[in-house]
PDB file of C-alpha atoms in Angstrom:
ATOM      1  CA  MET D  79      46.058 -31.505  24.590  1.00 46.00           C
ATOM      2  CA  LYS D  80      47.437 -30.594  20.719  1.00 44.00           C
ATOM      3  CA  LYS D  81      43.621 -29.695  20.215  1.00 45.00           C
ATOM      4  CA  ILE D  82      43.698 -27.315  22.978  1.00 45.00           C
ATOM      5  CA  LYS D  83      47.154 -25.499  21.946  1.00 40.00           C
ATOM      6  CA  PHE D  84      45.366 -25.315  18.283  1.00 37.00           C
ATOM      7  CA  TRP D  85      42.546 -23.154  19.302  1.00 39.00           C
ATOM      8  CA  LEU D  86      44.724 -21.356  21.758  1.00 38.00           C
ATOM      9  CA  TRP D  87      46.984 -20.387  18.698  1.00 37.00           C
ATOM     10  CA  ILE D  88      43.952 -19.524  16.956  1.00 38.00           C
ATOM     11  CA  LEU D  89      42.608 -17.134  19.117  1.00 37.00           C
ATOM     12  CA  GLY D  90      45.720 -15.560  19.503  1.00 39.00           C
ATOM     13  CA  VAL D  91      46.043 -14.763  15.621  1.00 34.00           C
ATOM     14  CA  LEU D  92      42.421 -13.365  15.868  1.00 37.00           C
ATOM     15  CA  VAL D  93      43.126 -11.147  19.069  1.00 37.00           C
ATOM     16  CA  PHE D  94      46.377 -10.153  17.529  1.00 35.00           C
ATOM     17  CA  PHE D  95      44.351  -8.663  13.641  1.00 37.00           C
ATOM     18  CA  ALA D  96      41.547  -7.278  16.209  1.00 43.00           C
ATOM     19  CA  GLY D  97      44.187  -5.540  17.910  1.00 43.00           C
ATOM     20  CA  GLY D  98      45.840  -4.338  14.428  1.00 42.00           C
ATOM     21  CA  ASN D  99      42.460  -3.007  13.714  1.00 48.00           C
ATOM     22  CA  GLN D 100      41.980  -0.416  16.617  1.00 50.00           C
ATOM     23  CA  ALA D 101      42.274   2.481  14.521  1.00 50.00           C
ATOM     24  CA  LYS D 102      39.339   1.896  12.217  1.00 63.00           C
ATOM     25  CA  ALA D 103      37.304   0.886  15.671  1.00 82.00           C
ATOM     26  CA  PHE D 104      36.902   4.392  16.731  1.00 89.00           C
ATOM     27  CA  GLU D 105      35.574   7.489  14.595  1.00 93.00           C
ATOM     28  CA  ILE D 106      35.655  11.307  15.147  1.00 95.00           C
ATOM     29  CA  SER D 107      33.501  14.292  13.583  1.00 95.00           C
ATOM     30  CA  PRO D 108      33.547  16.473  12.229  1.00 96.00           C
ATOM     31  CA  VAL D 109      36.775  15.496  11.061  1.00 94.00           C
ATOM     32  CA  LYS D 110      37.630  19.434  10.319  1.00 94.00           C
ATOM     33  CA  ALA D 111      35.976  22.884  11.331  1.00 96.00           C
ATOM     34  CA  LEU D 112      36.089  26.534  10.689  1.00 95.00           C
ATOM     35  CA  LEU D 113      34.918  28.991  13.548  1.00 96.00           C
ATOM     36  CA  THR D 114      34.981  32.630  13.173  1.00 95.00           C
ATOM     37  CA  VAL D 115      34.941  34.173  16.842  1.00 95.00           C
ATOM     38  CA  SER D 116      35.426  37.729  18.167  1.00 96.00           C
ATOM     39  CA  GLN D 117      38.184  39.141  20.438  1.00 95.00           C
ATOM     40  CA  GLY D 118      37.023  38.874  23.998  1.00 95.00           C
ATOM     41  CA  ALA D 119      34.042  36.168  22.875  1.00 96.00           C
ATOM     42  CA  SER D 120      33.857  32.679  23.887  1.00 96.00           C
ATOM     43  CA  GLN D 121      32.505  29.494  22.280  1.00 95.00           C
ATOM     44  CA  THR D 122      32.087  26.148  22.736  1.00 96.00           C
ATOM     45  CA  MET D 123      33.009  23.312  20.324  1.00 96.00           C
ATOM     46  CA  VAL D 124      30.858  19.878  20.007  1.00 97.00           C
ATOM     47  CA  VAL D 125      32.832  16.713  19.127  1.00 97.00           C
ATOM     48  CA  LYS D 126      31.516  13.347  18.708  1.00 97.00           C
ATOM     49  CA  ILE D 127      33.585  10.147  19.160  1.00 95.00           C
ATOM     50  CA  LYS D 128      32.115   6.559  18.159  1.00 93.00           C
ATOM     51  CA  ASN D 129      33.394   3.482  19.990  1.00 90.00           C
ATOM     52  CA  SER D 130      32.637   0.966  17.297  1.00 85.00           C
ATOM     53  CA  GLN D 131      34.215  -1.911  19.070  1.00 80.00           C
ATOM     54  CA  ALA D 132      32.530  -4.655  18.765  1.00 72.00           C
ATOM     55  CA  LEU D 133      33.881  -6.259  22.040  1.00 67.00           C
ATOM     56  CA  GLY D 134      34.637  -4.857  25.451  1.00 67.00           C
ATOM     57  CA  SER D 135      32.357  -2.700  27.653  1.00 73.00           C
ATOM     58  CA  SER D 136      33.613   0.749  27.598  1.00 86.00           C
ATOM     59  CA  THR D 137      36.786   2.792  26.437  1.00 89.00           C
ATOM     60  CA  ASN D 138      38.234   5.999  28.013  1.00 92.00           C
ATOM     61  CA  PHE D 139      39.334   8.664  26.071  1.00 94.00           C
ATOM     62  CA  LYS D 140      41.760  11.288  27.042  1.00 95.00           C
ATOM     63  CA  LEU D 141      41.172  14.795  25.445  1.00 97.00           C
ATOM     64  CA  SER D 142      43.770  17.438  24.366  1.00 97.00           C
ATOM     65  CA  VAL D 143      44.175  20.265  22.069  1.00 97.00           C
ATOM     66  CA  LEU D 144      47.327  20.743  19.898  1.00 97.00           C
ATOM     67  CA  GLY D 145      48.551  23.279  17.869  1.00 96.00           C
ATOM     68  CA  MET D 146      48.954  22.785  13.827  1.00 95.00           C
ATOM     69  CA  LYS D 147      51.318  23.301  11.129  1.00 92.00           C
ATOM     70  CA  GLN D 148      52.596  22.540   7.807  1.00 93.00           C
ATOM     71  CA  ASP D 149      55.725  20.971   7.238  1.00 92.00           C
ATOM     72  CA  GLU D 150      57.775  22.487   4.173  1.00 91.00           C
ATOM     73  CA  ASP D 151      56.070  19.578   1.980  1.00 90.00           C
ATOM     74  CA  GLY D 152      52.670  21.001   3.128  1.00 90.00           C
ATOM     75  CA  LYS D 153      51.343  17.917   5.113  1.00 91.00           C
ATOM     76  CA  PRO D 154      50.158  18.712   8.578  1.00 91.00           C
ATOM     77  CA  VAL D 155      51.934  18.421  11.967  1.00 93.00           C
ATOM     78  CA  PHE D 156      50.138  18.316  15.095  1.00 94.00           C
ATOM     79  CA  SER D 157      52.072  19.295  18.346  1.00 94.00           C
ATOM     80  CA  ARG D 158      52.011  20.739  21.618  1.00 95.00           C
ATOM     81  CA  GLY D 159      53.574  24.635  21.930  1.00 94.00           C
ATOM     82  CA  ILE D 160      53.730  25.445  18.250  1.00 93.00           C
ATOM     83  CA  ASN D 161      50.395  27.523  17.994  1.00 94.00           C
ATOM     84  CA  ILE D 162      49.792  30.497  20.544  1.00 95.00           C
ATOM     85  CA  ALA D 163      46.054  29.295  20.567  1.00 96.00           C
ATOM     86  CA  GLU D 164      46.646  26.249  22.275  1.00 97.00           C
ATOM     87  CA  ASN D 165      46.332  28.477  25.169  1.00 97.00           C
ATOM     88  CA  TRP D 166      42.640  29.504  24.250  1.00 97.00           C
ATOM     89  CA  VAL D 167      41.213  26.190  24.011  1.00 98.00           C
ATOM     90  CA  TYR D 168      40.316  23.469  26.462  1.00 97.00           C
ATOM     91  CA  PRO D 169      38.324  20.170  27.020  1.00 97.00           C
ATOM     92  CA  GLU D 170      35.706  20.590  29.313  1.00 96.00           C
ATOM     93  CA  GLU D 171      36.633  17.033  30.977  1.00 95.00           C
ATOM     94  CA  SER D 172      39.842  15.461  30.331  1.00 94.00           C
ATOM     95  CA  LEU D 173      38.738  12.188  30.298  1.00 95.00           C
ATOM     96  CA  LEU D 174      35.522  10.785  28.338  1.00 95.00           C
ATOM     97  CA  ASN D 175      33.807   7.563  28.647  1.00 94.00           C
ATOM     98  CA  ILE D 176      32.149   5.300  26.048  1.00 93.00           C
ATOM     99  CA  LYS D 177      30.406   2.084  25.511  1.00 91.00           C
ATOM    100  CA  SER D 178      31.162  -0.337  22.793  1.00 89.00           C
ATOM    101  CA  GLY D 179      28.995   0.484  19.928  1.00 88.00           C
ATOM    102  CA  GLU D 180      27.701   4.097  21.428  1.00 91.00           C
ATOM    103  CA  SER D 181      28.752   7.799  20.743  1.00 94.00           C
ATOM    104  CA  GLY D 182      29.600  10.572  22.820  1.00 95.00           C
ATOM    105  CA  SER D 183      30.308  14.177  22.805  1.00 96.00           C
ATOM    106  CA  ALA D 184      33.037  15.987  24.319  1.00 97.00           C
ATOM    107  CA  ASN D 185      33.012  19.782  24.397  1.00 97.00           C
ATOM    108  CA  PHE D 186      35.751  21.997  23.935  1.00 98.00           C
ATOM    109  CA  ILE D 187      35.963  25.305  25.674  1.00 98.00           C
ATOM    110  CA  ILE D 188      37.024  28.330  23.331  1.00 97.00           C
ATOM    111  CA  LYS D 189      38.320  31.824  24.782  1.00 97.00           C
ATOM    112  CA  ILE D 190      39.698  34.448  22.824  1.00 97.00           C
ATOM    113  CA  PRO D 191      42.143  37.159  24.513  1.00 97.00           C
ATOM    114  CA  ASP D 192      40.961  40.610  24.296  1.00 95.00           C
ATOM    115  CA  ASP D 193      44.369  41.541  22.601  1.00 95.00           C
ATOM    116  CA  ALA D 194      44.434  38.406  20.062  1.00 96.00           C
ATOM    117  CA  GLN D 195      45.860  39.302  16.921  1.00 94.00           C
ATOM    118  CA  ALA D 196      43.175  39.039  13.864  1.00 95.00           C
ATOM    119  CA  GLY D 197      43.815  36.157  11.887  1.00 95.00           C
ATOM    120  CA  SER D 198      43.641  32.476  11.212  1.00 95.00           C
ATOM    121  CA  TYR D 199      44.751  29.711  14.030  1.00 96.00           C
ATOM    122  CA  TYR D 200      45.146  26.036  13.677  1.00 97.00           C
ATOM    123  CA  LEU D 201      44.349  23.559  16.094  1.00 97.00           C
ATOM    124  CA  GLY D 202      43.658  19.599  16.509  1.00 97.00           C
ATOM    125  CA  LEU D 203      41.052  18.634  19.020  1.00 97.00           C
ATOM    126  CA  ALA D 204      42.328  15.232  19.799  1.00 96.00           C
ATOM    127  CA  ALA D 205      40.718  12.161  21.683  1.00 95.00           C
ATOM    128  CA  GLU D 206      43.501   9.301  22.105  1.00 93.00           C
ATOM    129  CA  PRO D 207      41.963   6.013  23.546  1.00 90.00           C
ATOM    130  CA  THR D 208      43.563   4.589  26.591  1.00 85.00           C
ATOM    131  CA  LEU D 209      43.664   0.642  25.659  1.00 66.00           C
ATOM    132  CA  GLU D 210      44.097  -1.969  28.562  1.00 58.00           C
ATOM    133  CA  LYS D 211      46.421  -4.510  28.462  1.00 49.00           C
ATOM    134  CA  ASN D 212      46.251  -7.520  26.243  1.00 44.00           C
ATOM    135  CA  ILE D 213      46.972 -10.552  28.293  1.00 39.00           C
ATOM    136  CA  LEU D 214      46.875 -13.017  24.914  1.00 39.00           C
ATOM    137  CA  SER D 215      49.281 -10.413  22.643  1.00 40.00           C
ATOM    138  CA  PRO D 216      51.220  -8.423  25.501  1.00 43.00           C
ATOM    139  CA  GLN D 217      53.539  -6.668  22.833  1.00 44.00           C
ATOM    140  CA  GLN D 218      49.567  -4.890  21.811  1.00 43.00           C
ATOM    141  CA  SER D 219      49.128  -3.020  24.696  1.00 43.00           C
ATOM    142  CA  GLY D 220      51.436  -0.141  23.794  1.00 45.00           C
ATOM    143  CA  LEU D 221      49.117   0.653  20.761  1.00 47.00           C
ATOM    144  CA  SER D 222      48.124   4.258  20.823  1.00 61.00           C
ATOM    145  CA  VAL D 223      45.475   5.767  18.354  1.00 81.00           C
ATOM    146  CA  ARG D 224      44.724   9.091  18.513  1.00 89.00           C
ATOM    147  CA  LEU D 225      41.945  10.736  16.537  1.00 94.00           C
ATOM    148  CA  VAL D 226      42.018  14.520  15.538  1.00 95.00           C
ATOM    149  CA  SER D 227      39.276  17.178  14.545  1.00 96.00           C
ATOM    150  CA  LEU D 228      40.952  19.971  12.524  1.00 96.00           C
ATOM    151  CA  LEU D 229      39.832  23.528  13.884  1.00 97.00           C
ATOM    152  CA  THR D 230      40.856  26.774  11.998  1.00 96.00           C
ATOM    153  CA  LEU D 231      39.783  29.512  14.200  1.00 95.00           C
ATOM    154  CA  GLU D 232      39.462  32.685  12.497  1.00 95.00           C
ATOM    155  CA  VAL D 233      39.784  35.690  15.166  1.00 96.00           C
ATOM    156  CA  LYS D 234      37.701  38.560  13.619  1.00 94.00           C
ATOM    157  CA  GLY D 235      39.446  42.017  12.489  1.00 93.00           C
ATOM    158  CA  LEU D 236      41.904  43.316   9.731  1.00 92.00           C
ATOM    159  CA  VAL D 237      43.910  40.367   8.321  1.00 91.00           C
ATOM    160  CA  GLN D 238      47.012  40.510   6.159  1.00 92.00           C
ATOM    161  CA  GLU D 239      47.975  38.667   3.375  1.00 94.00           C
ATOM    162  CA  SER D 240      51.905  38.739   2.470  1.00 95.00           C
ATOM    163  CA  LEU D 241      54.001  35.936   0.502  1.00 96.00           C
ATOM    164  CA  ALA D 242      57.768  36.256   0.063  1.00 97.00           C
ATOM    165  CA  ILE D 243      59.875  34.342  -2.198  1.00 97.00           C
ATOM    166  CA  GLU D 244      62.828  33.305  -0.329  1.00 97.00           C
ATOM    167  CA  LYS D 245      64.833  31.349  -3.027  1.00 97.00           C
ATOM    168  CA  TRP D 246      64.637  30.545  -6.649  1.00 97.00           C
ATOM    169  CA  THR D 247      67.756  29.317  -8.053  1.00 95.00           C
ATOM    170  CA  VAL D 248      68.335  27.075 -10.861  1.00 91.00           C
ATOM    171  CA  ASN D 249      69.656  23.816  -9.827  1.00 85.00           C
ATOM    172  CA  PHE D 250      72.675  23.580 -12.073  1.00 70.00           C
ATOM    173  CA  ALA D 251      73.339  19.612 -10.588  1.00 59.00           C
ATOM    174  CA  ASP D 252      70.181  18.752 -12.548  1.00 50.00           C
ATOM    175  CA  GLN D 253      70.434  19.706 -16.045  1.00 53.00           C
ATOM    176  CA  ASP D 254      70.886  17.375 -18.568  1.00 52.00           C
ATOM    177  CA  GLN D 255      71.028  17.752 -22.399  1.00 54.00           C
ATOM    178  CA  ASN D 256      67.479  17.306 -22.814  1.00 57.00           C
ATOM    179  CA  LYS D 257      67.052  20.686 -21.891  1.00 70.00           C
ATOM    180  CA  LYS D 258      65.414  19.529 -18.837  1.00 82.00           C
ATOM    181  CA  ILE D 259      65.797  22.542 -16.174  1.00 87.00           C
ATOM    182  CA  LYS D 260      65.166  22.263 -12.355  1.00 91.00           C
ATOM    183  CA  PHE D 261      64.744  24.774  -9.981  1.00 94.00           C
ATOM    184  CA  ASP D 262      65.000  25.412  -6.149  1.00 96.00           C
ATOM    185  CA  LEU D 263      61.767  27.547  -4.927  1.00 97.00           C
ATOM    186  CA  ASN D 264      61.151  28.628  -1.400  1.00 97.00           C
ATOM    187  CA  ILE D 265      58.308  30.496  -0.187  1.00 97.00           C
ATOM    188  CA  LYS D 266      56.595  31.456   2.976  1.00 97.00           C
ATOM    189  CA  ASN D 267      53.355  33.054   4.273  1.00 96.00           C
ATOM    190  CA  SER D 268      54.313  36.186   6.386  1.00 93.00           C
ATOM    191  CA  GLY D 269      50.724  37.115   6.731  1.00 94.00           C
ATOM    192  CA  THR D 270      48.144  36.615   9.173  1.00 93.00           C
ATOM    193  CA  ILE D 271      45.642  34.266   6.974  1.00 93.00           C
ATOM    194  CA  GLU D 272      46.417  30.984   4.846  1.00 94.00           C
ATOM    195  CA  THR D 273      46.233  31.970   1.330  1.00 95.00           C
ATOM    196  CA  VAL D 274      45.759  30.077  -2.168  1.00 95.00           C
ATOM    197  CA  MET D 275      48.812  30.736  -4.748  1.00 96.00           C
ATOM    198  CA  ARG D 276      49.006  30.338  -8.623  1.00 96.00           C
ATOM    199  CA  GLY D 277      52.400  29.912 -10.109  1.00 97.00           C
ATOM    200  CA  ALA D 278      53.902  30.581 -13.684  1.00 97.00           C
ATOM    201  CA  ILE D 279      57.395  30.197 -14.917  1.00 96.00           C
ATOM    202  CA  GLU D 280      58.449  32.436 -17.875  1.00 96.00           C
ATOM    203  CA  VAL D 281      62.081  32.160 -19.739  1.00 93.00           C
ATOM    204  CA  LYS D 282      63.297  35.005 -22.154  1.00 92.00           C
ATOM    205  CA  ASN D 283      66.413  34.726 -24.232  1.00 88.00           C
ATOM    206  CA  TRP D 284      69.014  38.168 -23.971  1.00 84.00           C
ATOM    207  CA  ARG D 285      66.788  39.707 -26.564  1.00 85.00           C
ATOM    208  CA  GLY D 286      63.917  39.764 -23.935  1.00 89.00           C
ATOM    209  CA  GLU D 287      61.719  37.328 -26.231  1.00 89.00           C
ATOM    210  CA  THR D 288      59.775  35.016 -24.006  1.00 92.00           C
ATOM    211  CA  ILE D 289      60.547  31.502 -25.411  1.00 90.00           C
ATOM    212  CA  PHE D 290      58.483  29.699 -22.618  1.00 91.00           C
ATOM    213  CA  SER D 291      55.846  29.943 -20.585  1.00 93.00           C
ATOM    214  CA  GLU D 292      53.826  27.711 -18.470  1.00 94.00           C
ATOM    215  CA  GLN D 293      51.734  27.286 -15.217  1.00 95.00           C
ATOM    216  CA  THR D 294      53.944  25.566 -12.387  1.00 95.00           C
ATOM    217  CA  PHE D 295      51.699  23.714  -9.259  1.00 94.00           C
ATOM    218  CA  LEU D 296      52.507  25.234  -5.782  1.00 95.00           C
ATOM    219  CA  GLY D 297      50.499  22.625  -3.793  1.00 92.00           C
ATOM    220  CA  ASN D 298      47.411  22.921  -1.372  1.00 92.00           C
ATOM    221  CA  LYS D 299      46.955  26.193   0.926  1.00 93.00           C
ATOM    222  CA  LEU D 300      49.691  27.640   2.269  1.00 95.00           C
ATOM    223  CA  LEU D 301      48.745  28.618   5.980  1.00 95.00           C
ATOM    224  CA  ALA D 302      49.804  31.850   7.904  1.00 93.00           C
ATOM    225  CA  ASP D 303      53.650  31.622   9.388  1.00 90.00           C
ATOM    226  CA  SER D 304      54.581  28.208   7.181  1.00 93.00           C
ATOM    227  CA  LYS D 305      57.020  27.204   4.505  1.00 95.00           C
ATOM    228  CA  ARG D 306      57.215  25.198   1.732  1.00 96.00           C
ATOM    229  CA  VAL D 307      60.183  24.049  -0.656  1.00 96.00           C
ATOM    230  CA  LEU D 308      59.425  23.287  -4.073  1.00 96.00           C
ATOM    231  CA  HIS D 309      61.702  21.799  -6.969  1.00 94.00           C
ATOM    232  CA  PRO D 310      59.366  22.771 -10.541  1.00 94.00           C
ATOM    233  CA  GLU D 311      60.723  21.481 -13.334  1.00 92.00           C
ATOM    234  CA  ILE D 312      60.286  22.409 -16.854  1.00 89.00           C
ATOM    235  CA  LYS D 313      61.355  20.816 -20.412  1.00 86.00           C
ATOM    236  CA  LEU D 314      62.391  23.819 -22.974  1.00 78.00           C
ATOM    237  CA  LYS D 315      62.288  21.274 -25.590  1.00 70.00           C
ATOM    238  CA  ASP D 316      63.351  23.168 -29.156  1.00 66.00           C
ATOM    239  CA  ASN D 317      62.911  26.631 -27.683  1.00 62.00           C
ATOM    240  CA  LEU D 318      66.741  26.287 -26.386  1.00 63.00           C
ATOM    241  CA  ASN D 319      68.999  26.965 -29.201  1.00 63.00           C
ATOM    242  CA  TRP D 320      71.503  29.152 -28.930  1.00 71.00           C
ATOM    243  CA  PRO D 321      74.205  28.713 -26.230  1.00 72.00           C
ATOM    244  CA  GLY D 322      74.398  32.013 -23.664  1.00 74.00           C
ATOM    245  CA  ILE D 323      72.614  33.650 -20.421  1.00 85.00           C
ATOM    246  CA  TYR D 324      68.428  33.018 -20.476  1.00 89.00           C
ATOM    247  CA  SER D 325      66.527  34.480 -17.782  1.00 93.00           C
ATOM    248  CA  ALA D 326      63.734  32.488 -15.788  1.00 94.00           C
ATOM    249  CA  SER D 327      61.149  33.968 -13.625  1.00 97.00           C
ATOM    250  CA  ILE D 328      58.426  32.883 -11.278  1.00 97.00           C
ATOM    251  CA  LYS D 329      55.531  34.814 -10.861  1.00 97.00           C
ATOM    252  CA  ILE D 330      52.961  33.345  -7.881  1.00 98.00           C
ATOM    253  CA  ASN D 331      49.680  35.111  -7.618  1.00 97.00           C
ATOM    254  CA  TYR D 332      48.038  35.157  -4.079  1.00 96.00           C
ATOM    255  CA  GLY D 333      45.582  35.629  -1.811  1.00 92.00           C
ATOM    256  CA  ARG D 334      41.977  36.546  -1.961  1.00 87.00           C
ATOM    257  CA  THR D 335      42.825  40.177  -3.250  1.00 88.00           C
ATOM    258  CA  ASN D 336      45.099  38.702  -6.067  1.00 92.00           C
ATOM    259  CA  GLN D 337      48.422  40.125  -5.368  1.00 95.00           C
ATOM    260  CA  THR D 338      51.738  39.411  -7.174  1.00 97.00           C
ATOM    261  CA  VAL D 339      55.348  38.335  -5.817  1.00 97.00           C
ATOM    262  CA  SER D 340      57.987  37.441  -8.598  1.00 97.00           C
ATOM    263  CA  ALA D 341      61.597  36.766  -8.708  1.00 97.00           C
ATOM    264  CA  VAL D 342      64.143  36.017 -11.596  1.00 97.00           C
ATOM    265  CA  ALA D 343      67.045  33.309 -11.924  1.00 95.00           C
ATOM    266  CA  TYR D 344      69.313  32.640 -14.892  1.00 92.00           C
ATOM    267  CA  ILE D 345      70.168  29.930 -16.980  1.00 86.00           C
ATOM    268  CA  TRP D 346      73.579  29.044 -18.252  1.00 79.00           C
ATOM    269  CA  TYR D 347      73.048  27.061 -21.100  1.00 73.00           C
ATOM    270  CA  PHE D 348      75.938  25.612 -23.062  1.00 64.00           C
ATOM    271  CA  PRO D 349      75.622  22.363 -24.718  1.00 60.00           C
ATOM    272  CA  LYS D 350      78.773  20.263 -25.911  1.00 56.00           C
ATOM    273  CA  TRP D 351      78.891  21.637 -29.237  1.00 51.00           C
ATOM    274  CA  SER D 352      79.277  24.992 -28.164  1.00 53.00           C
ATOM    275  CA  LYS D 353      82.286  23.953 -25.860  1.00 54.00           C
ATOM    276  CA  LEU D 354      84.192  22.208 -28.885  1.00 57.00           C
ATOM    277  CA  VAL D 355      83.468  25.478 -30.973  1.00 53.00           C
ATOM    278  CA  ALA D 356      84.697  27.894 -27.840  1.00 56.00           C
ATOM    279  CA  GLY D 357      87.482  25.163 -27.813  1.00 62.00           C
ATOM    280  CA  LEU D 358      88.473  25.094 -31.156  1.00 62.00           C
ATOM    281  CA  PHE D 359      88.373  29.290 -31.227  1.00 57.00           C
ATOM    282  CA  VAL D 360      90.525  29.426 -28.255  1.00 65.00           C
ATOM    283  CA  LEU D 361      93.025  27.444 -30.395  1.00 64.00           C
ATOM    284  CA  VAL D 362      93.035  29.204 -33.219  1.00 62.00           C
ATOM    285  CA  ILE D 363      93.628  32.727 -30.776  1.00 71.00           C
ATOM    286  CA  ILE D 364      96.736  30.737 -29.327  1.00 70.00           C
ATOM    287  CA  GLY D 365      98.006  29.740 -32.536  1.00 63.00           C
ATOM    288  CA  SER D 366      97.705  33.135 -34.038  1.00 66.00           C
ATOM    289  CA  LEU D 367      99.296  34.383 -31.429  1.00 65.00           C
ATOM    290  CA  THR D 368     102.256  32.099 -31.372  1.00 66.00           C
ATOM    291  CA  PHE D 369     102.408  32.549 -34.953  1.00 60.00           C
ATOM    292  CA  TRP D 370     102.660  36.562 -34.768  1.00 67.00           C
ATOM    293  CA  LYS D 371     105.573  36.039 -32.117  1.00 66.00           C
ATOM    294  CA  LEU D 372     107.419  34.084 -33.769  1.00 65.00           C
ATOM    295  CA  LYS D 373     107.082  36.041 -37.335  1.00 62.00           C
ATOM    296  CA  LYS D 374     108.068  39.055 -35.025  1.00 64.00           C
ATOM    297  CA  THR D 375     111.291  37.349 -33.863  1.00 65.00           C
ATOM    298  CA  SER D 376     112.503  36.361 -37.331  1.00 59.00           C
ATOM    299  CA  PHE D 377     112.941  39.971 -37.982  1.00 55.00           C
TER     300      PHE D 377
END
């Protein structure tokens, strides 16, 4: 009896770890694709799915189309109802059955409306295996694996490149005495196509002289109608010596036509010694005024 329980326990452990590797048991290709289609045209994209499971006779895959967007950190987010192009693409069949160790092909039909706006649209062609319940490990029956092929759909026509800086400010709360300055930068792609970006930060003193200039990383491509939130940081080292107000500009070159957008923020630099000097100066002024009043009243 003890031996039977032992082997059942061993079998349960194996099933548990096999269930944890379900994500490795399926593959989808291509992982990403780019298609250029004209308004009013139709096209079919073929997605291949591989069932690498060693056990089981076959697996049913549920096919669907998701919209894709970037979050503020530049990471992809797949969901329904976030891209108008979700209405232009659909799977030829809603289910696809693939035997263990074999591959299958899923056809996704693309139909572009006549009045579609030229530009880039981002979709996820998804395949989700419908896993059967696990008798030995019921908690694994709810495991869900979603395979997604990223499709960038470009509609032919005149496209617009437009990048805007929505926020460029100095984060005064994060400044320190080591002359490290942090900024808050919000940018938005208001165009109809994704864009690459190159940024540079320049700091000038009150005379208009450049005391600092450095490239800053803005992340990967910014998709159309997406926003990004960044927090670039610079260290001015020995370039910031005298107290006062300094101007910090961000300049971004973007797009295939190398357009430029810029913004200016102001750094208020007052080290501890300048505050001490200012305090002593105020005390001298107050003392002088007090002495003058006392001298005036004595006469």
